[in-house]
Each structure stands twice: as structure tokens, then as C-alpha cells.
PDB file of C-alpha atoms in Angstrom:
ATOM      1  CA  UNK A   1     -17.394 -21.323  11.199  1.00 50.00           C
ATOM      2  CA  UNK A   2     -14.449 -19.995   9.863  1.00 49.00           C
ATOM      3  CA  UNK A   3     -12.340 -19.807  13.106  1.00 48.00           C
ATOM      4  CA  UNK A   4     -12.938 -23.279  13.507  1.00 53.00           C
ATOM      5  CA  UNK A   5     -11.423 -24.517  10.472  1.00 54.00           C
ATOM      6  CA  UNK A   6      -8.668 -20.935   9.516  1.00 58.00           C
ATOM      7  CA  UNK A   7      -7.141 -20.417  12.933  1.00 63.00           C
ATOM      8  CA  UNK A   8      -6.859 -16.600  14.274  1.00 63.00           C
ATOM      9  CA  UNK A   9      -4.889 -15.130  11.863  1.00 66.00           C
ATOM     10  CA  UNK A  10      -6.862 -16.249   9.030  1.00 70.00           C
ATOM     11  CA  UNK A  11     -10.034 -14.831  10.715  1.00 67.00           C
ATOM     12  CA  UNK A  12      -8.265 -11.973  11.408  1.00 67.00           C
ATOM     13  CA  UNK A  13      -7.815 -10.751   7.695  1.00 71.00           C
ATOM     14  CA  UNK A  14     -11.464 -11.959   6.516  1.00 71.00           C
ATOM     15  CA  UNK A  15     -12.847  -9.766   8.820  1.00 68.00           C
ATOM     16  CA  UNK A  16     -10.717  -6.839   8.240  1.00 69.00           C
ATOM     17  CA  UNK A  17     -11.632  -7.265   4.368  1.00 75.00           C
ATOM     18  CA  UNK A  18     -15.271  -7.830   5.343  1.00 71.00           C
ATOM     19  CA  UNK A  19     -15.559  -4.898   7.442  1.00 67.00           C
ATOM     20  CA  UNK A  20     -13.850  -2.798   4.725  1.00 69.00           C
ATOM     21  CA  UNK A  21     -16.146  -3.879   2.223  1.00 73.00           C
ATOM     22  CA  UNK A  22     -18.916  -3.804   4.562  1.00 67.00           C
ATOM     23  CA  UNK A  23     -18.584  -0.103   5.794  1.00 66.00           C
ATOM     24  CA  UNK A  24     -18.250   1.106   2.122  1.00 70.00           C
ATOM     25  CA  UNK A  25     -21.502  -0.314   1.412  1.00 71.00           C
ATOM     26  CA  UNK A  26     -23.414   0.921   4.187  1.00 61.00           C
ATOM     27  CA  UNK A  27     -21.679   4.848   4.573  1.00 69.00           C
ATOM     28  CA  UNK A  28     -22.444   5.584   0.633  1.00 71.00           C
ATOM     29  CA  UNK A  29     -26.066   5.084   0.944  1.00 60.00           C
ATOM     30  CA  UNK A  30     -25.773   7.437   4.306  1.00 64.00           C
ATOM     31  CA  UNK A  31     -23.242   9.542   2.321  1.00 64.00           C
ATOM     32  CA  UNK A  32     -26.214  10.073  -0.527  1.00 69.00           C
ATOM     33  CA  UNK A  33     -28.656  10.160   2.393  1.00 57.00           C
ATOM     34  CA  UNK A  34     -26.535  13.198   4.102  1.00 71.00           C
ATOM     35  CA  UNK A  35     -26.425  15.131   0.933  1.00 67.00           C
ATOM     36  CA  UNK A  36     -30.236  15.364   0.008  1.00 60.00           C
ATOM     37  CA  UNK A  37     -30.544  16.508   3.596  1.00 56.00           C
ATOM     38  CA  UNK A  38     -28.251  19.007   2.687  1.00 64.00           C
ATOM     39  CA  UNK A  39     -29.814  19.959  -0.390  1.00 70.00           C
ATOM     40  CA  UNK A  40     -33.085  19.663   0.830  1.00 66.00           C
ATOM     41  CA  UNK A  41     -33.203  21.126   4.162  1.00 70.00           C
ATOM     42  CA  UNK A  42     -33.142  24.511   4.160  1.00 80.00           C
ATOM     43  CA  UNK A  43     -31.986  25.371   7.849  1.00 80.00           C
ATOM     44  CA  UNK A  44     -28.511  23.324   7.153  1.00 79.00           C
ATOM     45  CA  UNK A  45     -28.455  24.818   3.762  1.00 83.00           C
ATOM     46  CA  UNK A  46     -28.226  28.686   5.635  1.00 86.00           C
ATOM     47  CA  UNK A  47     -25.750  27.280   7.917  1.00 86.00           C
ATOM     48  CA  UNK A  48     -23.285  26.229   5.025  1.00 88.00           C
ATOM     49  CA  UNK A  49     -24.442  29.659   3.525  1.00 89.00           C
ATOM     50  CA  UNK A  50     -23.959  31.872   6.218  1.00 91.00           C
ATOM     51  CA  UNK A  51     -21.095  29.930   8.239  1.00 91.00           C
ATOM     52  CA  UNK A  52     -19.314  30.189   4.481  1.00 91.00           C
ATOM     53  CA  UNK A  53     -19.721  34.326   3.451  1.00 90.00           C
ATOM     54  CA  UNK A  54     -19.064  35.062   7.351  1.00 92.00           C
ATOM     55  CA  UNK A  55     -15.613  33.390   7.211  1.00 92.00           C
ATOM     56  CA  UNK A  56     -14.853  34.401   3.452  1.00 91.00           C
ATOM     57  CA  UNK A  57     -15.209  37.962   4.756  1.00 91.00           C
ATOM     58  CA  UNK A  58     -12.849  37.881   7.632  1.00 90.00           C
ATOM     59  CA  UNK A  59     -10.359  35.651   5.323  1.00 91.00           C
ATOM     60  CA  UNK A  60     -10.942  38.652   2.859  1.00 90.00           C
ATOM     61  CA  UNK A  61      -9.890  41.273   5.450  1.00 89.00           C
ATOM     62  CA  UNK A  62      -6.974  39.129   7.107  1.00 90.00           C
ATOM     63  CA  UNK A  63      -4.250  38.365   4.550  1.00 90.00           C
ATOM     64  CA  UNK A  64      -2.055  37.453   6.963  1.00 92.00           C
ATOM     65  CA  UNK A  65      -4.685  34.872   8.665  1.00 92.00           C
ATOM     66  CA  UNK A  66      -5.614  33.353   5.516  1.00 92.00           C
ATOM     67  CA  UNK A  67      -1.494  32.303   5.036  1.00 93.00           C
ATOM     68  CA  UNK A  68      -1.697  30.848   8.370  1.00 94.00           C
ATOM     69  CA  UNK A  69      -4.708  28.887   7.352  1.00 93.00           C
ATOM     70  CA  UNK A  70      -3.357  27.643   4.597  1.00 92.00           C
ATOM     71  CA  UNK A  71       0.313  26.513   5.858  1.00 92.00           C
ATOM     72  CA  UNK A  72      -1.353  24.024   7.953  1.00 91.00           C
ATOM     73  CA  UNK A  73      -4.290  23.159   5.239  1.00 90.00           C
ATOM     74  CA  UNK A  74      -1.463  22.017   3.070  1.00 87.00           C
ATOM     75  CA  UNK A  75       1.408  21.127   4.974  1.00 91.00           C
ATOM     76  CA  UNK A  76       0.941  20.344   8.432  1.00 91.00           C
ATOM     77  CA  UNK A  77      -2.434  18.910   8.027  1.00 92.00           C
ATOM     78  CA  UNK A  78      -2.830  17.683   5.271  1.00 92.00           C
ATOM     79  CA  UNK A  79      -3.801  14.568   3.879  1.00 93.00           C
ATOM     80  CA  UNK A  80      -0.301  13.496   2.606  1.00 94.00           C
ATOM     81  CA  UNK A  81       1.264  14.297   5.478  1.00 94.00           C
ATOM     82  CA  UNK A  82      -0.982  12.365   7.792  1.00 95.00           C
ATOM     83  CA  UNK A  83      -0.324   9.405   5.932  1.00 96.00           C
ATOM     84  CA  UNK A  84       3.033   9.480   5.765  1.00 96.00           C
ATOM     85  CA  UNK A  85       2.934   9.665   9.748  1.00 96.00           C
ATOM     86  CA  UNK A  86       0.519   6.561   9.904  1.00 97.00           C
ATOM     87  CA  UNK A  87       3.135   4.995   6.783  1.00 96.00           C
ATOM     88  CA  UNK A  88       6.138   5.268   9.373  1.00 97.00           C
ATOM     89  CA  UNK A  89       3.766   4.174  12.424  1.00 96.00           C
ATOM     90  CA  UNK A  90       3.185   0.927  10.626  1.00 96.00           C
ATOM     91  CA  UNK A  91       6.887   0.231   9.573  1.00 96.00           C
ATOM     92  CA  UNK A  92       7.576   0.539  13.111  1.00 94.00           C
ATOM     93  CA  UNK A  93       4.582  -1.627  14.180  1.00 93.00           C
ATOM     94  CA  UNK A  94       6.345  -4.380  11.752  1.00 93.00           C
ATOM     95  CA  UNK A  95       9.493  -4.396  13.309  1.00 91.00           C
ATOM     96  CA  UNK A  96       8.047  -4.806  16.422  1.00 87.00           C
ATOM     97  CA  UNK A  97       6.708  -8.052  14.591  1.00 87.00           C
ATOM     98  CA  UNK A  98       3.293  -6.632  15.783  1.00 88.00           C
ATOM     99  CA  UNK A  99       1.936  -8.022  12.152  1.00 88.00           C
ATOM    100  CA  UNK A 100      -1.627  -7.756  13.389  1.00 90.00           C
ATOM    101  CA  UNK A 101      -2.065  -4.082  14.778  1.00 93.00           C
ATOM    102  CA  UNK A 102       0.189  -2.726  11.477  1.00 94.00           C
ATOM    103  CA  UNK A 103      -2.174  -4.719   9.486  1.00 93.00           C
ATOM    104  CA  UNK A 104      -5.079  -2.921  11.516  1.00 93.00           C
ATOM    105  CA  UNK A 105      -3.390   0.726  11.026  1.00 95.00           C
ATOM    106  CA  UNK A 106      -2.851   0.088   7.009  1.00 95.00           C
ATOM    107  CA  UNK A 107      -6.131  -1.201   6.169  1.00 94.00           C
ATOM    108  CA  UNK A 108      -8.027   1.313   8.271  1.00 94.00           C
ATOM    109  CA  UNK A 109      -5.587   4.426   6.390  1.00 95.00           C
ATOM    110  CA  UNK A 110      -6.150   2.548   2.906  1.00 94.00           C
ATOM    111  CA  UNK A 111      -9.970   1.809   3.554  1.00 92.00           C
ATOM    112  CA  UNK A 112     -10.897   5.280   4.859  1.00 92.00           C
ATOM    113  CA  UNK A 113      -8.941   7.148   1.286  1.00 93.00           C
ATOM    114  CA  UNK A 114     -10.588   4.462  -0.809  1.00 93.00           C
ATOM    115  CA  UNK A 115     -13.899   4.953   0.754  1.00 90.00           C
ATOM    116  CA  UNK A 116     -13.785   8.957   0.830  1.00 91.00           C
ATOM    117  CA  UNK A 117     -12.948   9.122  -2.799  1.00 91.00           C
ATOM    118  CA  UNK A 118     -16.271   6.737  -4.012  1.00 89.00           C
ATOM    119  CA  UNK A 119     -18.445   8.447  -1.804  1.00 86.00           C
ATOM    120  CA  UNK A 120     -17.300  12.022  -3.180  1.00 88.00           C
ATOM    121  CA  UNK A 121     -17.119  10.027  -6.958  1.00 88.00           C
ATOM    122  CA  UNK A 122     -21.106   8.993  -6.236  1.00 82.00           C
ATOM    123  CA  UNK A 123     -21.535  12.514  -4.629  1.00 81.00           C
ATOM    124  CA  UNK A 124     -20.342  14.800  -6.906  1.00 82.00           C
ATOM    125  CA  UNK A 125     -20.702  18.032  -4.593  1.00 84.00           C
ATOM    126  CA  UNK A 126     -19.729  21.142  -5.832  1.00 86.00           C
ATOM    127  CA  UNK A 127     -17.648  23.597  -3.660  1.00 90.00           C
ATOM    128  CA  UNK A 128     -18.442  26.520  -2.927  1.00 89.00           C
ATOM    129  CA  UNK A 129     -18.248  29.393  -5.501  1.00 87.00           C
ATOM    130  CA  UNK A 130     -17.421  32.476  -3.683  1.00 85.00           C
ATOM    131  CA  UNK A 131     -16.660  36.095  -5.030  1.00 85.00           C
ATOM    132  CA  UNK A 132     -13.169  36.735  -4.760  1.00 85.00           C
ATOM    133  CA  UNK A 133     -11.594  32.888  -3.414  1.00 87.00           C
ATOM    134  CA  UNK A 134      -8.451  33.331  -1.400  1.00 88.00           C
ATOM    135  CA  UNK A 135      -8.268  29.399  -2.214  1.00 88.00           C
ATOM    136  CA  UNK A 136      -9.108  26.751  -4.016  1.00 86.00           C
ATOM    137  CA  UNK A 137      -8.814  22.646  -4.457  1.00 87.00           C
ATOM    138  CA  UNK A 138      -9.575  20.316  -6.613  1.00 89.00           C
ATOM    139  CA  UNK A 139     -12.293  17.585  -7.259  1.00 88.00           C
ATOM    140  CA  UNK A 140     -15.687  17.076  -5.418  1.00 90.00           C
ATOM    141  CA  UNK A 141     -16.554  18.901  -1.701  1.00 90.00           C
ATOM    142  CA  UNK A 142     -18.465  16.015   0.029  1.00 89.00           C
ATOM    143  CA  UNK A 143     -17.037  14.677   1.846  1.00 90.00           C
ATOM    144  CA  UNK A 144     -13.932  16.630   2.997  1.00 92.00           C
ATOM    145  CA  UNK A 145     -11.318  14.513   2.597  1.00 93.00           C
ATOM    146  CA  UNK A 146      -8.908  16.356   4.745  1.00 95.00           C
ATOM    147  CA  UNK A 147     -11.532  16.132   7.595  1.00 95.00           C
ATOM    148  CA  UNK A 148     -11.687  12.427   7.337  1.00 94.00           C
ATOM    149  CA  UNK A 149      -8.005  11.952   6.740  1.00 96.00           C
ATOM    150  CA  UNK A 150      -7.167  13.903   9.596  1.00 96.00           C
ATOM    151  CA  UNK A 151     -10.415  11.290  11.664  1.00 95.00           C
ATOM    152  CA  UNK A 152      -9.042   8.503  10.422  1.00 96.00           C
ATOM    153  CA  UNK A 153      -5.126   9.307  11.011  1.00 97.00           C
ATOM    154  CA  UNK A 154      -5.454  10.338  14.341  1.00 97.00           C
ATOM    155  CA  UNK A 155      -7.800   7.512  15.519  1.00 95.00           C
ATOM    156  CA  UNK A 156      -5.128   4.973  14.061  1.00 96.00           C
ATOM    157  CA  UNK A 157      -1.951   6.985  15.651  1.00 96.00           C
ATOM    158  CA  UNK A 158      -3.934   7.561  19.162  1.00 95.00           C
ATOM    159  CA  UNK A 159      -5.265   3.897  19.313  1.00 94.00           C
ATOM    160  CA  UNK A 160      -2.093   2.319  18.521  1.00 94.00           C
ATOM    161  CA  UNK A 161       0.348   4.497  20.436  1.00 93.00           C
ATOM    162  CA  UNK A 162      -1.451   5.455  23.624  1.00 92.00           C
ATOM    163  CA  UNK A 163      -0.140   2.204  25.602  1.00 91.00           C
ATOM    164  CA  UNK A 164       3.148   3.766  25.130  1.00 91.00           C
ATOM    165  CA  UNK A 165       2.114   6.861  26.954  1.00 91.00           C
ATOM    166  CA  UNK A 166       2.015   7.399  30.709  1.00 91.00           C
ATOM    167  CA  UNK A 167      -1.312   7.145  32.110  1.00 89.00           C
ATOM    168  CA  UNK A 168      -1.239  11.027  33.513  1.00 90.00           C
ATOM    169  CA  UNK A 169      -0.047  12.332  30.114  1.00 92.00           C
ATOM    170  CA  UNK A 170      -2.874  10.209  28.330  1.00 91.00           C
ATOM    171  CA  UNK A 171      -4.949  13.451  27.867  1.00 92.00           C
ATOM    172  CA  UNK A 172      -2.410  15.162  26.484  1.00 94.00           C
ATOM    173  CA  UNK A 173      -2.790  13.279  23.122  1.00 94.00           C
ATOM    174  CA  UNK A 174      -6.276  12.914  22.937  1.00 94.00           C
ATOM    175  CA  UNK A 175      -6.646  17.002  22.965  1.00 96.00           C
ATOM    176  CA  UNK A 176      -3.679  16.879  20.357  1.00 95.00           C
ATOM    177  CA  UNK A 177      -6.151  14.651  18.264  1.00 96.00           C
ATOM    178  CA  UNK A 178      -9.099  16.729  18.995  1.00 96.00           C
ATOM    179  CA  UNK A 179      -7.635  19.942  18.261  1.00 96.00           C
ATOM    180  CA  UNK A 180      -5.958  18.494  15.002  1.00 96.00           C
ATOM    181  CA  UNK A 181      -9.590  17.047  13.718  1.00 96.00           C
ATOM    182  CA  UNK A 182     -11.454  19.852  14.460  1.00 96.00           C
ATOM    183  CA  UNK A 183      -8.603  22.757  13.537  1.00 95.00           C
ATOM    184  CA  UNK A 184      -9.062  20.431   9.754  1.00 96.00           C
ATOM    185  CA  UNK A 185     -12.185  20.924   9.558  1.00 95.00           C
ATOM    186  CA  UNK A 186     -12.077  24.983  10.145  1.00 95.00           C
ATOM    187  CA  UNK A 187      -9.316  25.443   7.889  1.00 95.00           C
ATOM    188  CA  UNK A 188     -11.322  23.997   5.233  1.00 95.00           C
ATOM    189  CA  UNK A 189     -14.300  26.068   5.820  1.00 94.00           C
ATOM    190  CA  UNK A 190     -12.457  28.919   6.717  1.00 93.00           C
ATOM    191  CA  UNK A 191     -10.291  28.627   3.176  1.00 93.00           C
ATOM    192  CA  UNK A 192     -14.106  28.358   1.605  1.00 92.00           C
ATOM    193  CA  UNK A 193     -13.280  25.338  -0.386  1.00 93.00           C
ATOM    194  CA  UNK A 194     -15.780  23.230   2.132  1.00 93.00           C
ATOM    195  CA  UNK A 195     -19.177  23.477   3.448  1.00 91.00           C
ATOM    196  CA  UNK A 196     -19.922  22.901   6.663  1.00 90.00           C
ATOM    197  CA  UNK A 197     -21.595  19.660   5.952  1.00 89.00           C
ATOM    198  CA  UNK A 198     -18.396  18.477   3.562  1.00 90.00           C
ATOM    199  CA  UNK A 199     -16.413  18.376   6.882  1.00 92.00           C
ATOM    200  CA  UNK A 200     -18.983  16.823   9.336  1.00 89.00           C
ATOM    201  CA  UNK A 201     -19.617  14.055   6.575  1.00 88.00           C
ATOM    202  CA  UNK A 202     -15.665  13.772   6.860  1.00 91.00           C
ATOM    203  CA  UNK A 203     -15.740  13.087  10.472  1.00 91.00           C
ATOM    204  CA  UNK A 204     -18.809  10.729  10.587  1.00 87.00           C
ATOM    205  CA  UNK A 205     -17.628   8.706   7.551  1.00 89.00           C
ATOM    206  CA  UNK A 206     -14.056   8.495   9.376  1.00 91.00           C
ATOM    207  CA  UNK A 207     -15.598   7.215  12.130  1.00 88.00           C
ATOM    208  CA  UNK A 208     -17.516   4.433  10.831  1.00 87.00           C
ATOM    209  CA  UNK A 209     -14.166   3.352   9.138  1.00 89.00           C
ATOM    210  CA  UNK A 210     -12.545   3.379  12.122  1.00 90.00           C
ATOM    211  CA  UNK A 211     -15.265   1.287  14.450  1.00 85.00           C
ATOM    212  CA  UNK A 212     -15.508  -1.225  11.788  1.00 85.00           C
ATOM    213  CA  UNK A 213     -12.100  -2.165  11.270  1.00 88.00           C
ATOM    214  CA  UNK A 214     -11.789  -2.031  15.242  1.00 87.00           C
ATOM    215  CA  UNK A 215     -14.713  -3.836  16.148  1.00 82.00           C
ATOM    216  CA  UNK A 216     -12.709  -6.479  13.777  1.00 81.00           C
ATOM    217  CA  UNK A 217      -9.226  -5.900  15.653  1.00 85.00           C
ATOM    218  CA  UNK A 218     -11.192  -6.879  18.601  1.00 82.00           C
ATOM    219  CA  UNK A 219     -12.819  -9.573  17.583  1.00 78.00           C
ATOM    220  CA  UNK A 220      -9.225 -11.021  16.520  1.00 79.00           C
ATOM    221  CA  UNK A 221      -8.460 -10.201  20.811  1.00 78.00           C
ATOM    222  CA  UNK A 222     -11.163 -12.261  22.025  1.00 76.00           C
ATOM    223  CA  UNK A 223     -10.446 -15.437  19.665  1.00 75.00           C
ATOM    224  CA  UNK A 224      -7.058 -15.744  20.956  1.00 74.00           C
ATOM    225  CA  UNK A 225      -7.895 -15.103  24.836  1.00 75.00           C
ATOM    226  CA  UNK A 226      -7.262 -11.992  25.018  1.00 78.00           C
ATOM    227  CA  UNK A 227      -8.780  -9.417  27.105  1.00 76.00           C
ATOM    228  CA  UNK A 228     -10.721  -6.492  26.194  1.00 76.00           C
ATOM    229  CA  UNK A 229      -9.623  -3.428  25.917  1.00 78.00           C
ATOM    230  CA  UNK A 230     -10.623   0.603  26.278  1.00 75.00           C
ATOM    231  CA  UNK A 231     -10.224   3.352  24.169  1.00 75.00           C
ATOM    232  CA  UNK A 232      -8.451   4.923  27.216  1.00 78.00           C
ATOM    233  CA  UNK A 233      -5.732   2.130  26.849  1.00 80.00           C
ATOM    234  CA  UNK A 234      -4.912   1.954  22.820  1.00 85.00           C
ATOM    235  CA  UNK A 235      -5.918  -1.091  21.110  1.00 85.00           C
ATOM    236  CA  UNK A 236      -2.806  -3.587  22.084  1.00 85.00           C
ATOM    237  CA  UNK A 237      -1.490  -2.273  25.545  1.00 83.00           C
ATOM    238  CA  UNK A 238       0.952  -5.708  25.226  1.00 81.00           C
ATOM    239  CA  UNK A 239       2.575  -3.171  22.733  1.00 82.00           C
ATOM    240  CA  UNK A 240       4.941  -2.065  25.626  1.00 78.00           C
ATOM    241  CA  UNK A 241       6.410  -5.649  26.283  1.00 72.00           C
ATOM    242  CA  UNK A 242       8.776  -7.433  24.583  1.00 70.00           C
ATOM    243  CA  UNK A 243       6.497 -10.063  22.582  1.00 66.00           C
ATOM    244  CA  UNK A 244       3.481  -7.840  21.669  1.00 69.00           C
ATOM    245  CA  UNK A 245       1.549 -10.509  19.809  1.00 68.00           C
ATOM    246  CA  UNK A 246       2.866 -13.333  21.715  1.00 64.00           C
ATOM    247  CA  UNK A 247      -0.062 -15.586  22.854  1.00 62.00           C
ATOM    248  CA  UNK A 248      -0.783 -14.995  26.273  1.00 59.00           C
ATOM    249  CA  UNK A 249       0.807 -16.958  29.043  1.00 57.00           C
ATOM    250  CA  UNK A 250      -3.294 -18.402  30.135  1.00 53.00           C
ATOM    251  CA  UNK A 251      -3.755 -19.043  26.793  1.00 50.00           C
ATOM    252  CA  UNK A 252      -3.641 -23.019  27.047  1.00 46.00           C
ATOM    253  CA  UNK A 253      -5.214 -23.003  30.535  1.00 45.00           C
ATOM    254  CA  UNK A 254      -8.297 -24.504  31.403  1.00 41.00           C
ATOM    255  CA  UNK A 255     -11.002 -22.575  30.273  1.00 40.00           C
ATOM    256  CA  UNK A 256      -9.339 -19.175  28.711  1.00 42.00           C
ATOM    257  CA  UNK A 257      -8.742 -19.381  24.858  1.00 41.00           C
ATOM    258  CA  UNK A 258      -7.224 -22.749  24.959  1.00 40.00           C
ATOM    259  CA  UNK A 259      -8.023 -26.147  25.906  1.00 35.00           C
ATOM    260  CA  UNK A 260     -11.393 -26.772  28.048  1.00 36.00           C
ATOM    261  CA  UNK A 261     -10.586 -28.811  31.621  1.00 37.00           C
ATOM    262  CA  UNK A 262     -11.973 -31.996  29.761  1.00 37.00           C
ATOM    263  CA  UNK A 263      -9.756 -31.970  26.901  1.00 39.00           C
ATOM    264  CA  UNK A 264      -6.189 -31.770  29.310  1.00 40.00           C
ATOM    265  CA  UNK A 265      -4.991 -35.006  28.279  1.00 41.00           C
ATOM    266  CA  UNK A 266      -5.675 -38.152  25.909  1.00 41.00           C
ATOM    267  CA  UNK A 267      -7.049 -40.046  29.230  1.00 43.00           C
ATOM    268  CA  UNK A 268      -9.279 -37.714  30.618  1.00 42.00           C
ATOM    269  CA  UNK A 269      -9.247 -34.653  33.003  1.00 40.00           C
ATOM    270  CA  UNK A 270      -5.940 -36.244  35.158  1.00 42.00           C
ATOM    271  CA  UNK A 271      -4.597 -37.869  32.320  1.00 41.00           C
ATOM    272  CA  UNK A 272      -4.293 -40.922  33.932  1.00 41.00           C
ATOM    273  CA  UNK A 273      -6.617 -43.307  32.226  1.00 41.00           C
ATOM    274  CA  UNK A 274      -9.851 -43.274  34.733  1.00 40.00           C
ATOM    275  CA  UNK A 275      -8.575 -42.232  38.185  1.00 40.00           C
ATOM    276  CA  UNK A 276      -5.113 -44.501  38.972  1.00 32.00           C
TER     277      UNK A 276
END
């Protein structure tokens, strides 16, 4: 209903605002849901347990390791910095005039640090109190939000900038993404200022912000003719041409996103007035 009387672009933003809103109410309920698991169960409660001591007794015996650890914890990895590389990916997505995609990339960043900090407000998960801390952080553990910074951040860079990568070099960044998300989530663990659970409820809450505000971007694709696309092949693979967001050059032909055959002219399908 609304596309018919908003246009695209209008459509656009509702639903990015709608899936926003929408994935905040559904993940804290699943957030709450996660964490009397956690509390409840007791073979994921000896994971956290024992994953934590093990790793806060080789950080205790490796000084060295634990500095490591904790340069790209706060620097290279973290939150800030992740955001700041998704800030300047979105200034150059505007002067591409590619309004829709950098409209994408902010709301999914904005909607995945709003989201993180009401589930770990609702939460209020203590971190882990371990003899002897060779670290510590601030606020509430669950979820790790450096774990779903780091989900979110990547998804956004990797979605939006794989068209601009060769096709054979395509893995190249995915394993950078993979290695970065998952190399998070072990610092944090391995600093003991996460459980276990803190950083998979990271990832999984990351991901639900990013399929939400993508099933959206999509929808946007498919109201203006546009084809689908794969996560193999970024979210706007026009990004590489000149007019990204340009419509496309079918999109006033006969039956793709524009007019239907029987609406060609004021006089019928040849426009003639009944067959002249």
C-alpha cells in the first residue's frame, strides 16, 4: 500500500525504520531467552566456566600474549575503530551519490550499537570475576559488544564493497571478515572480560541486524526492477558503474518495473487509437 502511493524511496526508509524497530523487538526477548539458558543450563554454564579459567591461566603465564591480545582488543578491533571504517565507507558511498546503500550501511552500524546496548541494559550480565584479571571493561557482559560490532561492521564493509573486488580475490575478504569476527570474539574471552555465551549472543544478535535491514535493502531492489542479488556479489554490484543508483535502462519496458504492455500509450497497446 505504501509503494503505491510514496514511490521507492519513500518505501525505502519505512522499511529500514521498520526493520530497525522490528529486530529490536524480537532479538531482546531472544536476548533474555539466551541468558536463562545460560543461567540455567548447566552444560553451557561449565563451558563459560572452564573455557574462562583455561584461558585466564595461559593469559596468566604469557605476559607477552596477553599485550598482543589486548593491542588488537582495543585498537585494531575495536568497536570505535570499526565504526570509524564503516563512517568513511559511507562518506564515500555519498559521493558516489549512492544515497540508498550509505543509508543501508548507517542505519545497519547505528541500529546494531543501539540495539546491543538495550539488550545488555535489559540483561544486566555480570563479567566474569576472575582471581588475578590481566583486564578489565566496563558495563554489562551480554552481549559482547565488540563481537557484534566487529558482525555488524564487517557484514556492512563486505556487502557493500565486494562488487569492487575481482571475482578470484572475492575469498580473500570474506576470510579477512571471518578471521576478524571470530579473532573478536577470542580476544574477549581470552582477556576474561567475556563469557563464551557474551560473544556468541554478539554474533547472533549482529546477524539478525544485519538480515533485517538487508532483507529491506532488497526489497527497495525489487520495487524499482532491479535484479536480485547474492551475498557472493555485495549488495549493489551497479556500484562499479558510473550511475550506481541510476534506474535501470529496462526499467520503463514492458513488463519489468515500469509500465505493463497495456499501459504504452494513451490509445492503447500501439498507441494509435484502435489499430490505424
Amino acid at each position: 500500500m505504501l509503494s503505491r502511493h510514496a514511490g521507492p524511496d519513500a518505501t525505502f526508509g519505512a522499511r529500514l525504520v521498520l526493520a530497525a524497530v522490528a529486530t529490536a523487538v524480537t532479538s531482546v526477548p531472544f536476548v533474555l531467552a539466551l541468558v536463562l539458558v545460560e543461567s540455567g543450563w548447566p552444560p553451557l554454564y561449565r563451558l563459560d566456566q572452564a573455557t574462562a579459567e583455561r584461558l585466564h591461566a595461559h593469559a596468566l603465564a604469557h605476559p607477552g600474549w596477553v599485550r598482543f591480545l589486548e593491542a588488537f582488543s582495543d585498537f585494531v578491533w575495536d568497536p570505535v575503530t570499526m565504526r570509524l571504517l564503516v563512517a568513511v565507507v559511507v562518506a564515500w558511498l555519498v559521493s558516489r551519490r549512492a544515497w540508498r546503500l550509505a543509508a543501508w550501511a548507517g542505519v545497519t552500524a547505528i541500529a546494531g550499537g543501539l540495539i546491543g546496548l538495550l539488550a545488555k541494559s535489559v540483561v544486566e550480565r555480570a563479567r566474569p570475576h576472575l582471581p588475578d584479571p590481566v583486564a578489565d571493561a566496563p558495563g554489562f557482559s551480554f552481549p559482547s559488544g565488540h563481537a557484534m560490532t566487529a558482525t555488524t561492521s564487517c557484514a556492512i564493509l563486505l556487502l557493500v564493497l565486494l562488487p569492487l573486488v575481482p571475482r578470484a580475490w572475492r575469498p580473500l575478504p570474506w576470510a579477512l571478515a571471518v578471521v576478524t569476527v571470530v579473532g573478536v570474539g577470542y580476544t574477549r574471552v581470552a582477556l576474561g572480560v567475556h563469557w563464551v555465551s557474551d560473544v556468541v549472543g554478539g554474533w547472533l544478535l549482529g546477524l539478525a541486524v544485519v538480515t533485517a535491514t538487508t532483507l529491506a535493502f532488497e526489497a527497495w531492489r525489487a520495487d524499482t526492477g532491479r535484479r536480485r542479488t547474492t551475498m557472493a556479489e555485495g549488495l549493489e554490484p551497479e556500484l562499479t558503474g558510473p550511475g550506481p543508483e541510476a534506474p535501470p535502462a529496462d526499467a520503463g519496458a514492458p513488463g519489468v518495473g515500469g509500465l505493463r504492455s497495456t499501459d504504452a500509450g494513451p490509445h492503447g497497446r500501439n498507441g494509435a487509437g484502435g489499430g490505424a
